Short mmCIF file of C-alpha atoms in Angstrom, two decimals:
data_model
loop_
_atom_site.label_atom_id
_atom_site.label_comp_id
_atom_site.label_asym_id
_atom_site.label_seq_id
_atom_site.Cartn_x
_atom_site.Cartn_y
_atom_site.Cartn_z
CA MET Y 735 55.70 176.18 80.85
CA LYS Y 736 54.31 174.37 77.57
CA ASN Y 737 57.42 172.24 77.41
CA MET Y 738 57.08 171.31 81.09
CA LEU Y 739 53.34 170.43 80.45
CA ALA Y 740 54.10 168.37 77.31
CA ALA Y 741 56.89 166.38 79.29
CA PHE Y 742 54.48 165.60 81.96
CA ILE Y 743 51.85 164.53 79.48
CA SER Y 744 54.33 162.44 77.53
CA ARG Y 745 55.45 160.69 80.89
CA VAL Y 746 51.72 159.86 81.76
CA LEU Y 747 51.08 158.68 78.38
CA ARG Y 748 54.21 156.17 78.56
CA ARG Y 749 53.21 154.99 81.71
CA VAL Y 750 49.68 154.22 80.40
CA ALA Y 751 51.27 152.34 77.55
CA GLN Y 752 53.54 150.52 79.67
CA LYS Y 753 50.55 149.40 82.01
CA SER Y 754 48.52 148.48 78.77
CA ALA Y 755 51.56 146.42 77.46
CA ARG Y 756 51.57 144.46 80.80
CA ARG Y 757 47.97 143.88 80.80
CA VAL Y 758 48.13 142.56 77.12
CA LEU Y 759 51.16 140.41 78.04
CA VAL Y 760 49.42 138.83 80.89
CA ALA Y 761 46.21 138.17 78.55
CA SER Y 762 48.29 136.53 75.94
CA ARG Y 763 49.85 133.97 78.26
CA ASN Y 764 50.14 130.48 76.97
CA SER Y 765 46.96 129.47 75.49
CA SER Y 766 47.91 125.95 74.03
CA ASN Y 767 49.38 122.77 75.13
CA ASP Y 768 50.53 121.85 71.97
CA ALA Y 769 51.32 122.93 68.16
CA THR Y 770 52.04 121.43 64.80
CA PHE Y 771 55.11 122.51 62.90
CA GLU Y 772 56.44 121.89 59.40
CA ILE Y 773 59.87 120.55 59.32
CA LYS Y 774 62.21 120.17 56.45
CA GLN Y 775 62.00 117.17 54.47
CA CYS Y 776 65.14 114.99 54.78
CA ASP Y 777 67.32 113.73 51.69
CA LEU Y 778 66.89 109.84 51.32
CA TYR Y 779 69.41 107.23 50.26
CA LEU Y 780 68.43 103.73 49.58
CA LEU Y 781 64.84 104.45 51.16
CA GLU Y 782 61.45 104.71 49.74
CA GLU Y 783 60.22 106.75 52.69
CA GLY Y 784 61.70 108.86 55.38
CA PRO Y 785 60.69 110.86 58.60
CA PRO Y 786 57.55 112.87 58.43
CA VAL Y 787 57.41 116.55 57.52
CA THR Y 788 55.20 117.72 60.13
CA THR Y 789 55.39 117.02 63.82
CA VAL Y 790 53.61 118.10 67.05
CA LEU Y 791 55.44 119.64 69.99
CA THR Y 792 53.93 119.90 73.28
CA ARG Y 793 54.45 122.61 75.58
CA ALA Y 794 56.20 120.44 77.99
CA GLU Y 795 58.53 119.16 75.46
CA GLY Y 796 59.43 122.70 74.00
CA LEU Y 797 60.07 123.90 77.46
CA LYS Y 798 62.14 120.99 78.04
CA TYR Y 799 64.16 121.14 74.82
CA TYR Y 800 64.69 124.98 75.19
CA ARG Y 801 66.15 124.35 78.56
CA MET Y 802 68.40 121.87 77.58
CA MET Y 803 69.75 123.51 74.54
CA LEU Y 804 70.51 126.63 76.51
CA THR Y 805 72.19 124.83 79.23
CA VAL Y 806 74.51 123.14 76.83
CA ARG Y 807 75.06 126.73 75.22
CA ARG Y 808 76.03 128.39 78.28
CA MET Y 809 77.89 125.69 79.57
CA GLU Y 810 80.13 125.65 76.61
CA LEU Y 811 80.50 129.42 77.00
CA LYS Y 812 81.57 128.97 80.53
CA ALA Y 813 84.09 126.23 79.46
CA ASP Y 814 85.40 128.91 77.06
CA GLN Y 815 85.84 131.43 79.75
CA LEU Y 816 87.40 128.96 82.14
CA TYR Y 817 89.90 127.83 79.43
CA LYS Y 818 90.92 131.27 78.88
CA GLN Y 819 91.56 131.68 82.77
CA LYS Y 820 93.54 128.54 82.65
CA PHE Y 821 91.42 126.47 84.76
CA ILE Y 822 90.84 124.23 82.04
CA ARG Y 823 94.03 122.87 80.23
CA GLY Y 824 94.82 120.82 77.21
CA PHE Y 825 92.44 119.98 74.52
CA CYS Y 826 89.09 121.43 74.54
CA HIS Y 827 86.49 121.26 71.71
CA LEU Y 828 83.21 123.04 72.29
CA CYS Y 829 80.08 122.22 70.66
CA ASP Y 830 77.92 125.67 70.87
CA GLY Y 831 75.83 126.24 67.61
CA GLN Y 832 75.25 122.24 67.41
CA GLU Y 833 72.88 122.17 70.26
CA ALA Y 834 69.95 120.71 68.25
CA CYS Y 835 71.82 117.70 67.42
CA CYS Y 836 72.46 116.30 70.98
CA VAL Y 837 69.03 117.43 72.10
CA GLY Y 838 67.17 116.08 69.02
CA LEU Y 839 69.18 112.93 69.30
CA GLU Y 840 68.21 112.20 72.92
CA ALA Y 841 64.63 113.16 72.28
CA GLY Y 842 64.44 110.48 69.50
CA ILE Y 843 65.99 107.66 71.35
CA ASN Y 844 65.55 105.66 74.76
CA PRO Y 845 67.53 106.04 78.06
CA SER Y 846 68.51 102.28 77.78
CA ASP Y 847 69.86 102.80 74.27
CA HIS Y 848 73.76 103.09 74.18
CA VAL Y 849 75.81 106.07 72.82
CA ILE Y 850 79.33 106.21 71.53
CA THR Y 851 80.98 109.55 70.37
CA SER Y 852 83.97 111.04 69.43
CA TYR Y 853 85.26 114.17 70.96
CA ARG Y 854 83.37 117.64 71.07
CA ALA Y 855 80.89 115.72 73.23
CA HIS Y 856 80.05 118.01 75.88
CA GLY Y 857 76.57 118.25 75.10
CA VAL Y 858 75.81 114.62 74.50
CA CYS Y 859 77.35 114.28 78.00
CA TYR Y 860 74.66 116.60 79.39
CA THR Y 861 71.85 115.02 77.40
CA ARG Y 862 72.97 111.40 78.49
CA GLY Y 863 72.27 112.51 82.25
CA LEU Y 864 75.57 114.04 83.31
CA SER Y 865 75.13 117.34 85.42
CA VAL Y 866 76.81 120.52 84.35
CA ARG Y 867 78.66 120.17 87.77
CA SER Y 868 80.25 117.04 86.74
CA ILE Y 869 81.26 118.07 83.36
CA LEU Y 870 82.63 121.36 84.31
CA ALA Y 871 84.72 119.75 87.20
CA GLU Y 872 86.01 116.99 84.59
CA LEU Y 873 87.12 119.82 82.43
CA THR Y 874 88.99 121.48 85.27
CA GLY Y 875 90.34 117.99 86.41
CA ARG Y 876 88.73 118.02 89.92
CA ARG Y 877 87.66 114.96 91.85
CA GLY Y 878 83.90 115.79 91.47
CA GLY Y 879 84.30 115.26 87.83
CA CYS Y 880 82.46 112.57 85.89
CA ALA Y 881 85.62 110.54 85.34
CA LYS Y 882 87.04 111.65 88.91
CA GLY Y 883 89.06 114.47 86.91
CA LYS Y 884 91.17 112.13 85.21
CA GLY Y 885 89.72 112.14 81.81
CA GLY Y 886 89.17 115.71 80.92
CA SER Y 887 87.24 117.17 77.85
CA MET Y 888 87.64 114.06 75.55
CA HIS Y 889 86.89 111.23 78.09
CA MET Y 890 83.64 111.51 79.90
CA TYR Y 891 81.37 108.50 80.66
CA THR Y 892 78.21 107.48 82.19
CA LYS Y 893 75.52 104.94 82.05
CA ASN Y 894 74.94 103.69 78.49
CA PHE Y 895 77.32 106.49 77.36
CA TYR Y 896 80.75 105.75 76.18
CA GLY Y 897 81.86 109.02 74.87
CA GLY Y 898 84.44 111.43 74.04
CA ASN Y 899 87.15 109.29 72.51
CA GLY Y 900 90.08 111.46 71.55
CA ILE Y 901 91.11 109.21 68.77
CA VAL Y 902 89.65 110.39 65.55
CA GLY Y 903 87.12 107.77 64.12
CA ALA Y 904 87.68 105.47 67.29
CA GLN Y 905 84.06 105.68 68.03
CA GLY Y 906 83.15 103.69 64.75
CA PRO Y 907 84.99 100.47 65.57
CA LEU Y 908 83.94 100.58 69.07
CA GLY Y 909 80.37 100.56 68.20
CA ALA Y 910 80.53 98.42 64.85
CA ALA Y 911 82.29 99.34 61.50
CA PHE Y 912 80.02 99.46 58.41
CA ASN Y 913 80.61 96.27 56.99
CA MET Y 914 79.97 94.18 60.35
CA ALA Y 915 76.98 96.24 60.92
CA ALA Y 916 75.59 95.57 57.58
CA LEU Y 917 76.65 91.80 57.32
CA TRP Y 918 74.97 91.19 60.54
CA LYS Y 919 71.98 93.54 60.34
CA LEU Y 920 72.99 95.28 63.76
CA PRO Y 921 70.79 97.80 65.13
CA CYS Y 922 73.12 100.60 64.61
CA VAL Y 923 72.57 104.27 63.86
CA PHE Y 924 75.68 106.00 62.31
CA ILE Y 925 75.62 109.72 62.77
CA CYS Y 926 77.67 112.31 60.94
CA GLU Y 927 77.49 115.76 62.70
CA ASN Y 928 78.66 117.71 59.59
CA ASN Y 929 79.37 121.19 60.71
CA LEU Y 930 80.88 121.81 57.38
CA TYR Y 931 84.57 122.14 58.40
CA ALA Y 932 87.34 119.86 59.58
CA MET Y 933 90.07 121.20 61.90
CA GLY Y 934 90.62 124.02 59.02
CA THR Y 935 89.24 122.93 55.91
CA SER Y 936 85.75 123.09 54.51
CA THR Y 937 84.11 119.96 53.38
CA GLU Y 938 83.91 121.50 49.76
CA ARG Y 939 87.56 121.93 49.47
CA ALA Y 940 88.32 118.23 51.11
CA ALA Y 941 85.84 116.03 49.71
CA ALA Y 942 84.93 115.23 46.03
CA SER Y 943 81.62 114.36 47.38
CA SER Y 944 80.20 115.79 50.54
CA ASP Y 945 76.98 113.67 50.50
CA TYR Y 946 78.10 112.09 53.67
CA TYR Y 947 74.69 110.33 54.25
CA LYS Y 948 75.47 108.22 51.12
CA ARG Y 949 79.08 107.31 52.44
CA GLY Y 950 77.63 104.20 53.81
CA ASN Y 951 77.38 102.74 50.27
CA PHE Y 952 75.30 99.79 51.15
CA ILE Y 953 73.68 101.39 54.14
CA PRO Y 954 70.39 103.41 53.88
CA GLY Y 955 70.91 107.31 54.72
CA LEU Y 956 69.24 110.42 55.78
CA LYS Y 957 70.53 113.97 55.34
CA VAL Y 958 68.83 116.20 58.21
CA ASP Y 959 68.68 119.80 59.19
CA GLY Y 960 70.90 119.41 62.30
CA MET Y 961 70.05 123.08 63.25
CA ASP Y 962 66.22 122.25 64.13
CA VAL Y 963 65.75 120.17 67.06
CA LEU Y 964 62.52 118.95 65.79
CA CYS Y 965 63.79 117.66 62.76
CA VAL Y 966 66.62 115.84 64.32
CA ARG Y 967 64.09 114.41 66.77
CA GLU Y 968 61.97 112.92 64.02
CA ALA Y 969 64.69 111.58 61.83
CA THR Y 970 66.13 109.95 65.05
CA LYS Y 971 62.82 108.37 65.87
CA PHE Y 972 62.68 107.23 62.18
CA ALA Y 973 66.04 105.86 62.11
CA ALA Y 974 65.61 104.12 65.65
CA ASP Y 975 62.46 102.65 64.49
CA TYR Y 976 64.13 101.36 61.18
CA CYS Y 977 66.87 99.59 63.27
CA ARG Y 978 64.75 98.09 66.01
CA SER Y 979 62.47 96.54 63.31
CA GLY Y 980 65.42 94.38 62.33
CA LYS Y 981 66.33 96.05 59.13
CA GLY Y 982 69.91 96.63 60.02
CA PRO Y 983 71.90 99.86 60.22
CA ILE Y 984 71.35 103.26 58.93
CA LEU Y 985 73.32 106.40 58.44
CA MET Y 986 72.27 109.98 59.23
CA GLU Y 987 74.05 113.25 58.28
CA LEU Y 988 73.04 116.00 60.61
CA GLN Y 989 74.00 119.30 58.90
CA THR Y 990 74.75 121.76 61.62
CA TYR Y 991 77.58 124.41 62.09
CA ARG Y 992 79.82 125.09 65.10
CA PHE Y 993 80.21 128.70 66.47
CA HIS Y 994 83.80 128.30 68.07
CA GLY Y 995 86.73 127.12 66.18
CA HIS Y 996 87.85 123.45 65.88
CA SER Y 997 89.48 123.45 69.31
CA MET Y 998 90.54 126.36 71.64
CA SER Y 999 93.78 126.94 69.74
CA ASP Y 1000 91.62 127.70 66.80
CA PRO Y 1001 90.10 131.33 66.23
CA GLY Y 1002 87.79 129.72 63.66
CA VAL Y 1003 88.23 132.64 61.17
CA SER Y 1004 91.27 131.88 59.05
CA TYR Y 1005 89.59 129.56 57.01
CA ARG Y 1006 85.87 130.93 57.41
CA THR Y 1007 84.89 134.75 57.39
CA ARG Y 1008 83.48 136.47 60.26
CA GLU Y 1009 80.56 137.33 58.14
CA GLU Y 1010 79.66 133.78 57.57
CA ILE Y 1011 79.90 132.94 61.19
CA GLN Y 1012 77.56 136.02 62.09
CA GLU Y 1013 75.14 135.17 59.32
CA VAL Y 1014 74.36 131.66 60.72
CA ARG Y 1015 74.07 133.12 64.33
CA SER Y 1016 71.64 135.48 63.07
CA LYS Y 1017 69.54 133.26 60.79
CA ARG Y 1018 70.18 129.59 61.79
CA ASP Y 1019 70.71 129.89 65.60
CA PRO Y 1020 68.90 126.45 66.65
CA ILE Y 1021 68.15 127.89 70.01
CA MET Y 1022 66.45 130.94 68.48
CA ILE Y 1023 64.41 128.70 65.79
CA LEU Y 1024 63.09 126.80 68.84
CA GLN Y 1025 62.19 129.94 70.89
CA ASP Y 1026 60.38 131.50 67.84
CA ARG Y 1027 58.52 128.46 67.52
CA ILE Y 1028 57.56 128.38 71.16
CA VAL Y 1029 56.60 131.92 71.36
CA SER Y 1030 54.80 132.35 68.07
CA SER Y 1031 52.66 129.34 68.75
CA LYS Y 1032 51.75 130.53 72.32
CA LEU Y 1033 53.29 127.43 73.87
CA ALA Y 1034 55.01 129.80 76.28
CA THR Y 1035 55.74 133.40 76.76
CA VAL Y 1036 58.87 135.40 76.45
CA GLU Y 1037 58.85 135.88 80.11
CA GLU Y 1038 58.83 132.41 80.78
CA LEU Y 1039 61.79 131.81 78.60
CA LYS Y 1040 63.67 134.62 80.29
CA GLU Y 1041 62.95 132.83 83.63
CA ILE Y 1042 64.29 129.60 82.26
CA GLY Y 1043 67.56 131.72 81.24
CA THR Y 1044 68.00 132.89 85.04
CA GLU Y 1045 67.53 129.54 86.26
CA VAL Y 1046 70.08 128.08 83.75
CA ARG Y 1047 72.72 131.02 84.36
CA LYS Y 1048 72.62 130.09 88.03
CA GLU Y 1049 73.23 126.39 87.63
CA ILE Y 1050 76.04 127.41 85.37
CA ASP Y 1051 77.57 129.60 87.77
CA ASP Y 1052 77.36 127.42 90.76
CA ALA Y 1053 78.78 124.63 88.42
CA SER Y 1054 81.67 126.89 87.61
CA GLN Y 1055 82.20 127.83 91.37
CA PHE Y 1056 82.33 124.11 92.22
CA ALA Y 1057 84.71 123.31 89.30
CA THR Y 1058 87.25 125.69 90.35
CA THR Y 1059 87.34 125.01 94.02
CA ASP Y 1060 86.86 121.28 94.55
CA ILE Y 1061 90.21 119.58 95.08
CA GLU Y 1062 92.29 117.75 92.32
CA PRO Y 1063 92.66 114.00 92.63
CA HIS Y 1064 95.58 112.77 94.86
CA LEU Y 1065 98.64 111.47 93.04
CA GLU Y 1066 98.15 108.12 94.67
CA GLU Y 1067 94.72 107.77 92.94
CA LEU Y 1068 96.55 107.88 89.43
CA GLY Y 1069 95.86 104.03 88.97
CA HIS Y 1070 92.30 103.86 90.19
CA HIS Y 1071 89.49 102.72 88.12
CA ILE Y 1072 91.60 101.10 85.45
CA TYR Y 1073 89.39 97.92 85.58
CA SER Y 1074 85.84 97.88 86.79
CA SER Y 1075 85.93 94.68 89.09
CA ASP Y 1076 89.18 93.27 89.36
CA SER Y 1077 91.01 93.17 92.84
CA SER Y 1078 93.71 95.64 93.84
CA PHE Y 1079 96.88 95.29 92.01
CA GLU Y 1080 100.04 97.58 91.76
CA VAL Y 1081 100.66 100.01 88.65
CA ARG Y 1082 103.94 101.23 87.71
CA GLY Y 1083 104.27 105.13 87.13
CA ALA Y 1084 106.68 107.05 84.66
CA ASN Y 1085 109.41 106.39 87.25
CA PRO Y 1086 109.87 102.86 87.22
CA TRP Y 1087 110.41 103.02 90.93
CA ILE Y 1088 107.18 104.50 91.96
CA LYS Y 1089 104.21 102.34 92.05
CA PHE Y 1090 100.64 103.12 92.82
CA LYS Y 1091 97.82 100.67 94.03
CA SER Y 1092 94.82 100.01 91.83
CA VAL Y 1093 91.32 99.77 93.02
CA SER Y 1094 88.04 99.26 91.31
#
């Protein structure tokens, strides 16, 4: 009897505690519209001053950045799943872990600015304005993809974004080489997303000097915490203002980390330990860093962020459904969109007797 009474009292106390917790949670809902944060000071090269070490984050900005970073993370994890299910074939380079780079960069520039990237650019594709639906459909080679299903992971484009070049280093000369940019004082921000590893070799083993922000030699440089979206944003604003003022190019090294391997064929644990990856995930995850700031400063509650997570998950699932059911481009469209404005002309295929009509 005593045991039954004790159990009953325990249940009542638990319910009271749960209700009290809910009341406290409601009472502690968002109470500020902005907050000021300290950010890591950037290392400088050939610069007398650098980006600020404090910055203001508004509630609207915080929720926007959180949604964008979470979308990129979930999109890349979905791409990993689709690749393993063989909906995605060929090369595929994922950027999960590096979300603060693409989101922070976009937050620090204007939509009218032009961006050129190498591969591992799915995140930049999204922040530049492409929908998750068009990105995943491009990965699966469908007509609804951003390049009509003919570009795949490494060749995605949208307005003011010329991205995903598959040739290593090709984005440099496509934008402007270091020497030309310095000679002509071109307004170029050169960016190195240093995720600490090449295809399978750490930077410490491959480079006598791993200070990549100094590699411009005659071009000023910044070393930036690439796991902090606010640090990337402020550094990008500084770099963009530097270029717009007519001072010429500048180089930014974003120190970041990729959670996946180099590509889908790389498990990513033969040249680094699982413990290292787990430590970065637990201590330096860029999404968790932003989440902790938002919640601790009362810009938003945990419940609000969970609601965003639910919405993002639905968006990714809907995009995945489209990417696996949309039709593939027809063979006769193989030569389409080679040039943007030329009139129709014939394109010879792999078989010299087969010809396709090209249209703009």
